[in-house]
XYZ file of C-alpha atoms in Angstrom:
673
model
C 16.681 25.885 -8.584
C 19.159 22.977 -8.575
C 20.180 21.340 -11.850
C 18.418 17.956 -12.179
C 20.373 14.826 -13.006
C 20.080 14.171 -16.777
C 17.620 11.446 -17.708
C 19.911 10.128 -20.432
C 22.773 9.765 -17.936
C 20.921 7.132 -15.905
C 22.720 3.790 -16.201
C 20.572 0.715 -16.873
C 17.005 0.587 -15.467
C 15.570 0.082 -18.964
C 12.055 -0.810 -17.796
C 11.903 2.220 -15.504
C 12.953 4.596 -18.251
C 10.602 3.020 -20.798
C 7.608 3.192 -18.427
C 8.212 6.881 -17.736
C 8.776 7.744 -21.396
C 5.596 5.971 -22.517
C 3.613 8.058 -20.043
C 5.344 11.187 -21.323
C 4.233 10.243 -24.847
C 0.677 9.323 -23.773
C -0.426 10.486 -20.303
C -3.676 8.555 -20.911
C -1.722 5.371 -20.138
C -2.446 6.157 -16.491
C 0.886 6.683 -14.805
C 3.481 4.285 -13.534
C 4.217 2.674 -10.180
C 7.914 2.044 -9.593
C 8.609 -0.777 -7.134
C 12.071 -1.536 -5.898
C 14.716 -1.501 -3.251
C 16.159 1.726 -1.940
C 18.970 3.425 -3.843
C 17.902 2.372 -7.356
C 17.452 5.828 -8.951
C 13.640 5.816 -8.667
C 13.369 9.424 -7.505
C 16.267 10.556 -9.709
C 14.572 9.251 -12.855
C 11.214 10.854 -12.037
C 12.739 14.266 -11.356
C 14.886 14.009 -14.487
C 11.835 13.324 -16.652
C 10.389 16.802 -16.015
C 13.235 18.423 -17.937
C 12.234 16.388 -21.021
C 8.560 17.304 -20.984
C 7.472 19.882 -23.591
C 6.685 23.358 -22.314
C 3.023 24.113 -21.680
C 1.076 27.180 -22.779
C -1.030 28.635 -19.964
C -3.457 31.493 -19.423
C -1.525 34.242 -17.618
C -2.630 34.552 -13.993
C -4.679 31.325 -13.971
C -3.859 29.271 -10.893
C -5.117 26.131 -12.623
C -2.873 26.241 -15.714
C -5.666 26.491 -18.258
C -4.678 26.038 -21.897
C -5.326 29.338 -23.732
C -6.346 27.373 -26.841
C -9.047 25.453 -24.905
C -9.595 26.936 -21.429
C -11.612 24.936 -18.922
C -15.141 26.422 -18.916
C -15.536 25.375 -15.258
C -12.221 26.857 -14.102
C -12.672 28.607 -10.726
C -10.522 31.482 -12.047
C -12.543 31.727 -15.265
C -14.144 32.451 -17.560
C -11.008 33.413 -19.454
C -11.138 36.052 -22.130
C -9.203 35.487 -25.308
C -5.600 36.493 -24.698
C -2.125 35.480 -25.722
C -0.861 32.573 -23.683
C 2.422 32.325 -21.844
C 4.750 29.328 -21.931
C 6.380 27.731 -18.909
C 8.191 24.437 -18.221
C 6.128 21.445 -17.151
C 6.017 21.143 -13.362
C 6.936 18.249 -11.159
C 4.826 18.454 -8.000
C 5.751 16.199 -5.092
C 3.081 14.951 -2.682
C 4.531 14.383 0.809
C 3.489 11.248 2.675
C 2.168 13.349 5.568
C 0.071 15.713 3.418
C -3.467 16.547 4.511
C -6.566 16.225 2.365
C -6.830 20.014 2.088
C -3.231 20.241 0.879
C -3.960 17.664 -1.834
C -7.319 18.828 -3.225
C -7.435 22.413 -1.972
C -9.476 24.145 0.704
C -12.639 26.232 0.766
C -12.924 29.325 2.914
C -15.970 28.124 4.828
C -16.393 31.395 6.717
C -16.701 33.432 3.507
C -18.866 30.768 1.914
C -21.378 30.960 4.785
C -21.367 34.713 5.342
C -20.859 36.004 1.775
C -21.827 33.097 -0.437
C -18.416 33.336 -2.138
C -16.576 30.247 -3.377
C -13.179 31.336 -2.091
C -10.945 28.413 -3.017
C -7.272 27.867 -2.273
C -5.898 25.385 -4.858
C -4.068 22.261 -3.729
C -1.362 20.090 -5.199
C -3.712 18.553 -7.765
C -4.191 21.992 -9.311
C -0.456 22.668 -9.264
C 0.215 19.369 -11.056
C -2.321 19.954 -13.863
C -0.591 19.352 -17.227
C 2.593 18.268 -15.446
C 3.898 15.432 -13.263
C 2.565 14.485 -9.843
C 5.175 12.471 -7.987
C 4.366 10.485 -4.846
C 7.405 8.994 -3.151
C 6.624 6.057 -0.825
C 3.060 5.925 -2.140
C 2.447 2.740 -0.130
C 2.808 4.788 3.079
C 0.236 7.392 2.002
C -3.091 7.299 3.850
C -5.675 5.275 1.964
C -8.223 8.085 1.648
C -5.563 10.310 0.041
C -4.622 7.555 -2.394
C -8.312 7.177 -3.298
C -8.659 10.920 -3.943
C -5.455 10.970 -5.948
C -6.375 8.048 -8.176
C -9.953 9.268 -8.679
C -8.624 12.606 -9.924
C -6.130 10.841 -12.200
C -8.890 8.651 -13.662
C -11.432 11.459 -14.195
C -9.027 14.236 -15.130
C -10.696 16.535 -12.621
C -10.736 17.254 -8.907
C -13.942 17.867 -6.971
C -14.106 19.607 -3.615
C -17.527 19.433 -1.981
C -18.115 20.602 1.536
C -21.276 21.727 3.342
C -23.148 22.337 0.084
C -20.319 24.290 -1.564
C -18.782 22.629 -4.620
C -15.699 23.468 -6.672
C -14.401 21.562 -9.683
C -11.234 22.083 -11.681
C -9.269 20.148 -14.274
C -6.497 17.892 -12.970
C -4.779 15.945 -15.721
C -1.268 14.899 -14.866
C 1.302 12.164 -15.281
C 1.077 10.198 -12.043
C 4.250 8.521 -10.830
C 4.462 6.621 -7.562
C 7.507 4.944 -6.067
C 7.621 2.437 -3.247
C 9.852 -0.036 -1.458
C 7.870 -3.311 -1.069
C 9.743 -4.046 2.176
C 7.730 -1.246 3.805
C 4.345 -2.678 2.880
C 2.225 -3.249 -0.204
C -0.575 -1.299 -1.794
C -4.007 -2.875 -1.882
C -4.736 -4.766 -5.143
C -7.586 -2.313 -5.814
C -5.136 0.588 -5.712
C -2.466 -1.253 -7.677
C -5.002 -1.681 -10.458
C -5.438 2.087 -10.750
C -1.843 2.588 -11.849
C -1.473 2.085 -15.581
C 1.966 0.470 -15.541
C 4.259 -1.046 -12.942
C 7.990 -1.603 -13.237
C 10.306 -3.471 -10.892
C 13.761 -1.999 -10.322
C 16.816 -3.384 -8.563
C 20.484 -2.544 -8.349
C 22.663 -4.091 -11.039
C 24.921 -6.966 -10.035
C 27.287 -6.237 -12.919
C 30.524 -4.777 -11.590
C 31.246 -2.556 -14.621
C 27.734 -1.107 -14.563
C 27.949 -0.334 -10.844
C 31.306 1.367 -11.388
C 29.783 3.566 -14.094
C 26.872 4.518 -11.823
C 29.276 5.665 -9.109
C 31.526 7.487 -11.574
C 28.638 9.484 -13.071
C 27.090 10.291 -9.718
C 30.352 11.619 -8.304
C 30.879 13.720 -11.418
C 27.393 15.169 -11.094
C 27.826 15.959 -7.393
C 31.116 17.747 -8.082
C 29.724 19.944 -10.882
C 25.976 19.579 -11.608
C 25.854 22.230 -14.315
C 28.968 20.990 -16.086
C 27.752 17.391 -15.942
C 24.336 18.380 -17.336
C 26.031 20.320 -20.140
C 27.922 17.207 -21.227
C 24.601 15.407 -21.655
C 22.720 18.334 -23.209
C 22.851 16.927 -26.751
C 21.411 13.553 -25.721
C 18.750 15.295 -23.637
C 17.763 17.473 -26.589
C 17.488 14.486 -28.913
C 15.312 12.598 -26.415
C 13.107 15.667 -25.919
C 12.572 15.922 -29.681
C 11.755 12.214 -29.892
C 9.078 12.581 -27.195
C 7.536 15.521 -29.066
C 7.593 13.571 -32.355
C 5.960 10.523 -30.743
C 3.244 12.729 -29.241
C 2.530 14.196 -32.663
C 2.413 10.731 -34.263
C 0.224 9.150 -31.561
C -3.194 10.171 -33.019
C -2.311 8.500 -36.342
C -1.330 5.129 -34.853
C -3.711 2.356 -35.919
C -4.809 -0.294 -33.424
C -6.067 -3.086 -35.663
C -8.696 -5.674 -34.793
C -6.078 -8.433 -34.762
C -3.915 -6.896 -32.059
C -7.015 -5.786 -30.175
C -8.086 -9.434 -30.077
C -4.620 -10.361 -28.774
C -4.986 -7.792 -25.999
C -8.409 -9.102 -24.962
C -7.246 -12.736 -25.112
C -4.191 -11.966 -22.977
C -6.218 -10.238 -20.268
C -8.738 -13.091 -20.265
C -6.010 -15.748 -20.109
C -4.396 -14.136 -17.071
C -7.799 -13.637 -15.390
C -7.345 -9.977 -14.552
C -10.350 -8.303 -12.961
C -12.459 -5.789 -14.859
C -11.681 -4.080 -18.159
C -9.109 -1.497 -17.068
C -6.217 -3.791 -17.994
C -7.494 -4.136 -21.580
C -7.759 -0.378 -21.986
C -4.352 0.285 -20.448
C -2.727 -2.364 -22.636
C -4.284 -0.833 -25.755
C -3.048 2.646 -24.860
C 0.404 1.349 -23.922
C 0.769 -0.623 -27.155
C -0.245 2.463 -29.126
C 2.330 4.575 -27.270
C 4.986 1.925 -27.930
C 4.270 2.071 -31.664
C 4.485 5.868 -31.661
C 7.720 5.718 -29.659
C 9.147 3.377 -32.323
C 8.005 5.814 -35.058
C 5.423 3.388 -36.464
C 1.795 4.004 -37.399
C 0.603 0.476 -36.694
C 0.627 -1.587 -33.495
C 2.342 -4.973 -33.739
C 2.268 -8.157 -31.664
C 5.618 -7.192 -30.148
C 4.017 -3.980 -28.867
C 1.221 -6.014 -27.297
C 3.732 -8.321 -25.616
C 5.724 -5.425 -24.171
C 2.510 -3.718 -23.041
C 1.442 -6.884 -21.223
C 4.754 -7.088 -19.354
C 4.259 -3.525 -18.131
C 0.502 -3.457 -17.514
C -0.417 -6.911 -16.169
C 2.014 -8.159 -13.485
C 0.653 -5.982 -10.658
C -2.914 -6.860 -11.621
C -2.217 -10.530 -10.940
C -1.987 -9.982 -7.159
C -4.984 -11.505 -5.411
C -3.688 -11.065 -1.844
C -0.628 -9.541 -0.173
C 1.228 -12.852 -0.202
C 1.223 -13.073 -3.998
C 4.342 -11.846 -5.741
C 3.667 -9.752 -8.827
C 4.785 -11.457 -11.986
C 3.808 -12.869 -15.354
C 4.507 -16.252 -16.945
C 6.156 -15.225 -20.215
C 5.767 -18.677 -21.787
C 2.034 -18.525 -21.211
C 2.005 -14.973 -22.579
C 3.738 -16.044 -25.796
C 1.370 -18.982 -26.216
C -1.677 -16.759 -25.750
C -0.422 -14.198 -28.256
C 0.283 -16.932 -30.818
C -3.149 -18.501 -30.400
C -4.955 -15.145 -30.644
C -2.764 -13.790 -33.450
C -3.762 -13.567 -37.089
C -3.643 -16.846 -38.995
C -1.422 -15.752 -41.879
C 0.084 -19.088 -42.812
C 3.278 -18.801 -40.771
C 5.258 -22.022 -40.397
C 5.239 -21.610 -36.621
C 1.773 -22.621 -35.398
C 2.668 -21.891 -31.778
C 2.988 -24.262 -28.841
C 1.104 -27.515 -29.188
C 0.647 -29.128 -25.843
C 2.521 -28.990 -22.599
C 0.026 -28.178 -19.862
C -0.724 -24.649 -18.755
C 1.588 -23.748 -15.949
C -1.003 -21.436 -14.476
C 1.866 -19.048 -13.995
C 2.008 -15.369 -13.557
C 1.447 -13.418 -10.439
C 3.561 -15.610 -8.224
C 2.436 -18.224 -5.746
C 1.378 -17.538 -2.159
C 4.068 -18.556 0.352
C 2.018 -21.470 1.620
C 1.607 -23.063 -1.819
C 4.836 -25.031 -1.901
C 3.545 -28.551 -2.216
C 3.660 -29.404 1.491
C 0.963 -31.361 3.251
C -2.128 -29.194 3.747
C -4.314 -31.742 5.519
C -6.377 -29.944 8.167
C -5.998 -31.018 11.799
C -7.907 -34.128 12.808
C -7.503 -33.845 16.570
C -4.191 -35.715 16.493
C -0.976 -34.436 17.992
C 1.054 -35.847 15.128
C 1.198 -38.367 12.343
C 3.026 -41.656 11.907
C 5.422 -40.321 9.293
C 6.792 -37.417 11.360
C 6.592 -37.960 15.101
C 7.022 -34.819 17.230
C 8.052 -35.514 20.803
C 6.712 -33.234 23.483
C 9.398 -30.714 24.404
C 12.384 -32.870 23.528
C 15.533 -31.690 25.321
C 18.471 -30.338 23.412
C 20.916 -33.046 22.360
C 24.538 -32.756 21.276
C 25.120 -32.829 17.529
C 21.606 -31.829 16.513
C 19.987 -28.445 15.878
C 19.038 -26.461 18.973
C 15.795 -27.591 20.523
C 15.495 -30.784 18.426
C 14.713 -28.594 15.453
C 12.435 -30.008 12.757
C 12.053 -28.894 9.182
C 9.467 -26.161 8.597
C 6.063 -27.294 7.423
C 3.735 -25.447 5.071
C 0.779 -23.458 6.321
C -2.753 -24.702 5.823
C -5.083 -22.683 3.622
C -5.886 -19.280 5.155
C -9.458 -18.443 6.097
C -11.489 -15.372 7.046
C -11.068 -14.654 10.748
C -13.256 -13.081 13.369
C -12.816 -9.424 14.184
C -10.195 -8.773 16.870
C -10.136 -5.214 18.179
C -8.666 -3.065 20.904
C -11.267 -1.646 23.307
C -11.777 2.051 23.915
C -11.337 4.979 21.556
C -7.916 5.561 20.029
C -6.316 8.300 17.955
C -3.918 6.269 15.841
C -3.282 6.067 12.108
C -6.328 5.544 9.913
C -7.198 1.892 9.426
C -10.032 -0.613 9.757
C -9.660 -2.344 13.081
C -10.455 -0.456 16.312
C -12.634 2.566 17.086
C -10.799 5.881 16.942
C -11.177 9.628 16.512
C -10.427 10.258 12.849
C -10.823 12.863 10.126
C -13.206 10.548 8.286
C -16.148 8.612 9.649
C -19.475 9.303 11.298
C -19.968 12.643 13.022
C -20.282 12.290 16.796
C -20.101 15.903 18.002
C -18.484 19.311 17.593
C -15.639 21.310 19.106
C -13.777 24.541 18.537
C -11.188 24.091 15.761
C -7.535 23.838 16.645
C -5.750 25.470 13.719
C -7.351 25.389 10.254
C -10.972 24.251 10.015
C -11.182 21.036 8.008
C -14.629 19.533 8.714
C -17.365 22.038 9.500
C -20.183 21.066 11.837
C -22.846 23.247 10.228
C -25.582 22.934 12.869
C -23.190 23.697 15.725
C -21.755 26.678 13.835
C -25.205 28.165 13.189
C -26.164 27.548 16.819
C -23.039 29.373 18.001
C -23.592 32.350 15.665
C -27.376 32.748 16.094
C -27.438 34.516 19.510
C -25.143 37.301 18.238
C -26.947 38.343 15.062
C -28.670 41.445 16.521
C -25.486 42.631 18.214
C -23.603 42.225 14.942
C -26.135 44.373 13.099
C -27.470 41.676 10.843
C -29.513 43.137 7.992
C -30.838 40.833 5.325
C -30.919 37.105 4.849
C -27.227 36.333 5.272
C -25.882 34.988 8.544
C -23.127 37.074 10.130
C -20.455 34.527 11.041
C -17.238 35.176 12.926
C -14.225 32.966 13.288
C -15.133 32.157 16.890
C -18.483 30.739 15.745
C -16.974 27.998 13.589
C -17.166 24.480 14.963
C -15.107 21.513 13.895
C -16.968 18.215 13.512
C -15.575 15.402 15.635
C -15.748 12.106 13.848
C -15.354 8.486 14.768
C -13.901 5.926 12.412
C -11.401 3.102 12.581
C -7.679 2.996 13.239
C -4.921 0.548 12.403
C -3.141 -1.130 15.301
C 0.158 -2.835 15.957
C -0.652 -6.553 15.938
C 2.230 -8.376 17.612
C 2.171 -12.139 17.137
C 3.880 -14.298 19.757
C 4.083 -17.789 18.256
C 4.969 -20.969 20.141
C 7.397 -22.992 17.977
C 8.332 -25.569 20.624
C 8.177 -29.334 20.471
C 4.653 -29.404 21.881
C 3.537 -27.601 18.714
C 5.706 -29.562 16.313
C 3.323 -32.222 15.038
C 3.157 -31.646 11.283
C -0.608 -31.499 10.906
C -0.965 -29.376 13.995
C 1.757 -26.872 13.101
C 0.350 -26.605 9.584
C -3.003 -25.600 11.077
C -1.319 -23.136 13.445
C 0.588 -21.492 10.606
C -2.614 -21.334 8.583
C -4.333 -19.528 11.445
C -1.480 -17.016 11.814
C -1.425 -16.513 8.037
C -5.162 -15.817 8.180
C -4.635 -13.247 10.920
C -1.845 -11.662 8.873
C -4.165 -11.362 5.899
C -6.762 -9.772 8.176
C -4.097 -7.339 9.460
C -3.214 -6.401 5.888
C -6.832 -5.647 5.063
C -7.228 -3.565 8.221
C -4.053 -1.477 7.614
C -2.157 -2.705 10.677
C 1.512 -2.882 11.433
C 2.598 -6.388 12.385
C 5.474 -7.946 14.289
C 6.458 -11.537 14.976
C 8.065 -13.003 18.114
C 8.767 -16.734 18.290
C 9.928 -18.877 21.191
C 11.320 -22.414 21.444
C 14.262 -24.236 23.004
C 15.813 -21.925 25.579
C 14.920 -18.454 24.311
C 12.654 -16.170 22.323
C 13.590 -14.048 19.326
C 12.109 -11.211 17.309
C 11.593 -12.928 13.966
C 10.282 -9.688 12.456
C 10.338 -6.220 14.068
C 7.084 -4.250 13.698
C 6.577 -3.351 10.049
C 3.872 -2.484 7.540
C 5.060 -5.309 5.280
C 2.644 -8.129 6.039
C 4.104 -10.291 3.294
C 7.495 -10.128 5.051
C 5.834 -11.550 8.167
C 4.281 -14.318 6.054
C 7.709 -15.201 4.646
C 9.207 -15.424 8.165
C 6.312 -17.610 9.261
C 6.744 -19.978 6.337
C 10.387 -20.707 7.227
C 9.737 -21.051 10.964
C 11.341 -24.234 12.377
C 9.967 -26.012 15.420
C 11.217 -28.150 18.305
C 12.569 -27.993 21.830
C 11.236 -26.796 25.162
C 8.576 -24.127 25.639
C 10.021 -20.899 27.136
C 6.618 -19.197 27.257
C 7.748 -16.538 29.743
C 10.679 -15.611 27.501
C 8.290 -15.100 24.582
C 6.010 -12.836 26.615
C 8.926 -10.819 28.006
C 10.416 -10.390 24.537
C 7.034 -9.137 23.353
C 6.981 -6.699 26.272
C 10.342 -5.298 25.168
C 9.124 -4.873 21.585
C 5.970 -3.070 22.688
C 7.909 -0.800 25.042
C 10.120 0.395 22.193
C 7.172 0.812 19.820
C 5.277 2.935 22.351
C 8.175 5.374 22.256
C 8.352 5.349 18.460
C 4.640 5.587 17.736
C 2.689 6.367 20.918
C -0.635 6.875 19.134
C -0.726 3.358 17.653
C -2.308 0.991 20.149
C -1.036 -2.604 20.325
C -2.910 -5.888 20.120
C -1.006 -8.900 21.465
C -1.893 -12.225 19.806
C -0.316 -15.218 21.570
C -0.494 -18.460 19.567
C 0.212 -21.392 21.904
C -1.214 -24.423 23.673
C -0.350 -22.731 26.974
C 2.303 -25.199 28.107
C 5.486 -23.834 29.679
C 8.621 -25.934 30.293
C 12.285 -25.371 30.971
C 13.886 -23.599 33.914
C 12.586 -23.251 37.479
C 8.823 -22.709 37.897
C 8.128 -22.037 34.180
C 4.341 -21.822 34.634
C 4.554 -19.293 37.475
C 7.085 -17.233 35.545
C 4.810 -17.190 32.486
C 1.939 -16.032 34.705
C 4.004 -13.122 36.031
C 4.971 -12.139 32.479
C 1.323 -12.198 31.508
C 0.360 -9.970 34.434
C 3.051 -7.507 33.349
C 1.231 -7.026 30.043
C -2.072 -6.767 31.879
C -0.759 -4.050 34.211
C 0.126 -1.897 31.196
C -3.317 -2.271 29.641
C -2.183 -4.220 26.578
C -5.163 -5.742 24.768
C -4.530 -9.419 24.147
C -6.006 -12.620 22.802
C -4.674 -16.163 23.145
C -5.220 -18.499 20.216
C -5.523 -21.897 21.931
C -3.761 -24.502 19.776
C -4.340 -27.446 22.110
C -5.943 -30.380 20.337
C -6.979 -33.928 21.134
C -9.615 -35.379 23.443
C -7.841 -34.492 26.663
C -7.328 -30.728 27.103
C -5.545 -29.091 30.018
C -6.986 -25.609 29.507
C -3.613 -23.927 30.011
C -4.198 -21.385 27.238
C -7.315 -20.184 29.046
C -5.295 -19.725 32.239
C -2.750 -17.686 30.309
C -5.510 -15.514 28.825
C -6.783 -14.735 32.331
C -3.288 -13.730 33.431
C -3.038 -11.442 30.401
C -6.469 -9.960 31.044
C -7.621 -10.998 27.602
C -9.603 -13.860 26.177
C -8.859 -17.263 24.662
C -10.191 -18.540 21.370
C -9.641 -21.939 19.772
C -8.553 -22.395 16.182
C -12.103 -23.389 15.229
C -13.619 -20.396 17.011
C -11.203 -18.058 15.211
C -13.004 -18.635 11.947
C -15.482 -15.931 10.992
C -18.130 -18.507 10.117
C -17.968 -20.204 13.537
C -21.145 -20.134 15.622
C -19.525 -18.845 18.793
C -18.977 -15.086 18.843
C -16.184 -14.918 21.363
C -13.903 -12.149 20.153
C -15.967 -9.069 19.480
C -13.905 -7.456 22.210
C -10.677 -9.161 23.148
C -10.751 -7.851 26.715
C -14.305 -8.788 27.588
C -13.098 -11.710 29.646
C -10.583 -9.503 31.414
C -13.231 -6.981 32.430
C -15.497 -9.734 33.662
C -12.658 -11.088 35.788
């Protein structure tokens, strides 16, 4: 086993180290989610923590690490007779992103369960992590159903495996640590809330600190054992401090005054539910024990709020996690005990409403919805103005803010896919409604009981069946085929030309795209963004799981110039071609946001039509969001939709509460044609 990097040798990252240590003192805090850019010692710190955890006493031979002083009465390996326990180091169990459900929770031997009535259970990673650390790197890339199972087990302290009437339960109490790079996509707010604490990490910009990081890392790589030996004394002292804080924790008093401060803080920041209050109370108690105190103070409450509340302020993927510290201090002062201090707290100065960040569109720009006008008197937008010397390419105008997002209609890809689990298009999945049965390929994961019995029944006499049990062979087992939903690649192709540049109109267009991005986030899609204006098209954002990155690119999108519609469609074709090679199981959905006009170059309309037919020939599902407004409409977006083999929908029809139901299937128009 390789020598881990010493925890005490980590340079900086104070919040990261504190969050991990508080969970080591009190696992009831609920784990920690570490968010930050790559190369910031996230994984190093988690692996180093295991060496500081106290050893655990276990029942010899128990696969579920039962405590000999209080064995789990429901342990599948029990009941355990009284015997001397054995000690072993606390484990750090890593959950791979591509793990299966059976690998996480364990698997039942269905064949033995049916034929012998035996609960033959192979433990999973949750059992291995019991009384240790469960580490999930890139937790934001883990399938949602696995995250749900993981967090349910962490909350209940037990794992349940129920399949075809056979049930197994075992204890699963562990310190849960997840790490993620926000650039690769966010976790849902519901899942963020299940982590007790969140810390943000980033690389230091201090030259001396960066030099020390490099110096220590090189020394460790040259001689891991020698480097660890040089830090052994500090490691031992920290290990003893963790043990002392654990012993002190039950004696820490959480008074009514600080409890009122906790409740007032959670109410002031409008966090959902009561989990934040409980986590803050446990964190403040752990902070007091870590400081070798038997009473929680207001400073403990403040620090607990900074660790437990920022990620609970996210209302949608475009919110940045954060907390307004001035508002926090004011709330703590107002809810604190009135002991006659000279400082009565802030007295005025309006509430900033801070914390949690502001959605990208909320920057004070004009949000007036479109009124059927192509522009306004204060910011005229000429139709496809030609490039002029001495001005930005394409007559570029300053970006405008997006209108308020809204709930959109369902856009889906037709047919039955086999892509990554999501919530958009129909697909064969491991979870969903049962639609049939087949012979298993590899390990059986979802038994189709009726089909299995039907396959085994004709052979019972030949197999010498005697008694009530059914004689089942491996060849009789049938895997249930299930239909659920998949996530798709939603590629946005956005017209940023002069014909779209009127401020009110472009604000509405950005609001529509922002709404579709929010819908893509909720449906677990990858997204990409192609824009076109002036003389060319560009990939503003390559396909990614980070929907908020797409929203940021959209917010800064300038407009102006001619309309190279064909260039935009051809650039999208190139992006999709590459993505089909990278991820062939993920089906694309092309969303073209334009008024359908094409200018610049010879025969721009004909060229755009040929580009559209290219997408159609490859079976790409598509929808055109028609942004044309005003009393006179040319219907060019509808013509483009027919060339693409998709359908067109206006901005008004895109809303989920619109009367017209035009986009249940984005290729309905293409099939009719």
